[in-house]
CSV table of C-alpha atoms in Angstrom, one decimal:
chain,number,residue,atom,x,y,z
A,1,SER,CA,8.0,-4.2,21.1
A,2,PHE,CA,9.1,-0.5,21.9
A,3,TYR,CA,7.8,1.4,25.0
A,4,VAL,CA,7.4,4.9,25.6
A,5,PRO,CA,9.2,5.8,29.1
A,6,LEU,CA,6.8,4.7,32.2
A,7,SER,CA,4.2,3.0,29.8
A,8,LYS,CA,3.1,-0.6,30.1
A,9,LYS,CA,1.6,-0.8,26.8
A,10,PRO,CA,3.9,-0.8,23.5
A,11,PHE,CA,3.9,2.0,21.6
A,12,PHE,CA,5.1,0.1,18.6
A,13,MET,CA,5.5,-3.5,17.6
A,14,LEU,CA,8.0,-4.9,15.2
A,15,SER,CA,7.7,-8.7,14.2
A,16,PHE,CA,11.3,-10.5,14.0
A,17,ARG,CA,10.2,-12.0,10.6
A,18,ASP,CA,9.8,-8.3,9.4
A,19,ILE,CA,13.5,-7.4,9.8
A,20,GLN,CA,15.2,-7.7,6.8
A,21,THR,CA,18.7,-6.1,7.3
A,22,VAL,CA,20.3,-4.6,10.4
A,23,ARG,CA,22.7,-1.5,9.7
A,24,ARG,CA,25.0,0.4,11.8
A,25,ILE,CA,25.6,4.0,11.5
A,26,ASP,CA,28.6,5.3,13.2
A,27,ARG,CA,28.9,8.9,14.6
A,28,SER,CA,31.4,9.8,12.0
A,29,ASP,CA,29.5,8.7,9.1
A,30,LYS,CA,28.6,11.5,6.9
A,31,HIS,CA,24.9,10.2,6.5
A,32,ASN,CA,24.1,10.2,10.2
A,33,PRO,CA,21.5,12.8,10.9
A,34,LEU,CA,22.3,12.6,14.8
A,35,PRO,CA,26.2,13.0,14.5
A,36,THR,CA,26.4,12.8,18.5
A,37,LEU,CA,24.8,9.6,18.7
A,38,SER,CA,25.5,5.9,17.4
A,39,LEU,CA,22.4,4.7,15.3
A,40,LEU,CA,21.1,1.3,14.3
A,41,VAL,CA,18.8,0.9,11.3
A,42,LEU,CA,16.4,-1.9,11.2
A,43,GLU,CA,15.0,-2.2,7.6
A,44,THR,CA,11.9,-3.8,6.6
A,45,ALA,CA,10.2,-4.2,3.5
A,46,TRP,CA,8.4,-0.8,3.5
A,47,LEU,CA,10.3,1.3,6.2
A,48,CYS,CA,13.6,1.8,7.9
A,49,HIS,CA,13.4,2.2,11.7
A,50,TYR,CA,16.3,4.2,13.3
A,51,LEU,CA,17.3,3.7,17.0
A,52,ALA,CA,19.8,6.0,18.6
A,53,PHE,CA,22.2,5.0,21.5
A,54,ALA,CA,24.5,6.9,23.5
A,55,ASP,CA,27.8,5.0,22.8
A,56,ASN,CA,28.7,2.1,20.4
A,57,GLU,CA,28.9,-0.4,23.5
A,58,SER,CA,25.1,-0.1,24.4
A,59,ARG,CA,24.4,-0.4,20.6
A,60,GLU,CA,26.5,-3.7,20.2
A,61,VAL,CA,24.9,-5.2,23.3
A,62,PHE,CA,21.4,-4.4,21.6
A,63,VAL,CA,22.7,-5.8,18.3
A,64,GLY,CA,23.8,-9.0,20.1
A,65,ALA,CA,20.6,-9.5,22.0
A,66,LEU,CA,18.5,-8.6,18.6
A,67,ASN,CA,20.7,-11.1,16.6
A,68,SER,CA,20.2,-14.0,19.1
A,69,ALA,CA,16.3,-13.4,19.3
A,70,ILE,CA,16.2,-13.2,15.6
A,71,PHE,CA,17.7,-16.2,15.0
A,72,SER,CA,16.2,-18.5,17.8
A,73,HIS,CA,12.7,-17.1,16.6
A,74,SER,CA,13.2,-17.7,13.0
A,75,GLU,CA,14.2,-21.6,13.6
A,76,SER,CA,11.2,-22.2,16.1
A,77,ALA,CA,8.7,-20.1,14.0
A,78,VAL,CA,9.4,-21.7,10.7
A,79,ILE,CA,10.3,-25.2,11.3
A,80,SER,CA,7.4,-27.3,12.6
A,81,LYS,CA,7.5,-30.7,14.5
A,82,ASP,CA,7.9,-32.8,11.4
A,83,GLY,CA,11.0,-30.5,10.2
A,84,LYS,CA,8.9,-28.8,7.3
A,85,GLY,CA,8.1,-25.2,7.1
A,86,ASP,CA,4.5,-24.1,7.9
A,87,LYS,CA,3.6,-22.6,4.8
A,88,ASP,CA,0.0,-21.3,6.1
A,89,THR,CA,1.9,-19.5,8.8
A,90,LEU,CA,4.4,-17.7,6.4
A,91,LYS,CA,1.6,-17.0,4.0
A,92,ALA,CA,-0.4,-15.3,6.8
A,93,HIS,CA,2.6,-13.4,8.0
A,94,LEU,CA,3.0,-11.8,4.5
A,95,TRP,CA,-0.4,-10.3,4.8
A,96,GLU,CA,0.1,-9.4,8.4
A,97,GLY,CA,1.1,-5.7,7.9
A,98,VAL,CA,-0.9,-5.0,4.9
A,99,GLN,CA,-3.7,-2.3,5.7
A,100,THR,CA,-6.2,-0.8,3.5
A,101,SER,CA,-6.6,2.8,2.8
A,102,ALA,CA,-9.7,4.6,3.4
């Protein structure tokens, strides 16, 4: 969840299961739209979410916390007590982010 400063409600929520790739974009990278900041890209099936950090150290701390959260969440969420994956949960998750257009 991502929060606006001084807010108690999340502004945006991104499920760990939706994250497909995590990429780093360094300050010196020519594709960095904010050359004074270190970026992290969270890629999902439909969107890329860019997070900006003041320095590489704070970005790496976030990446470490994100990696451990993703791996611990994926193991506990996908494997049921009998050791098999819960197919209904996985199917429901695939449709979780689908919205109809009006």
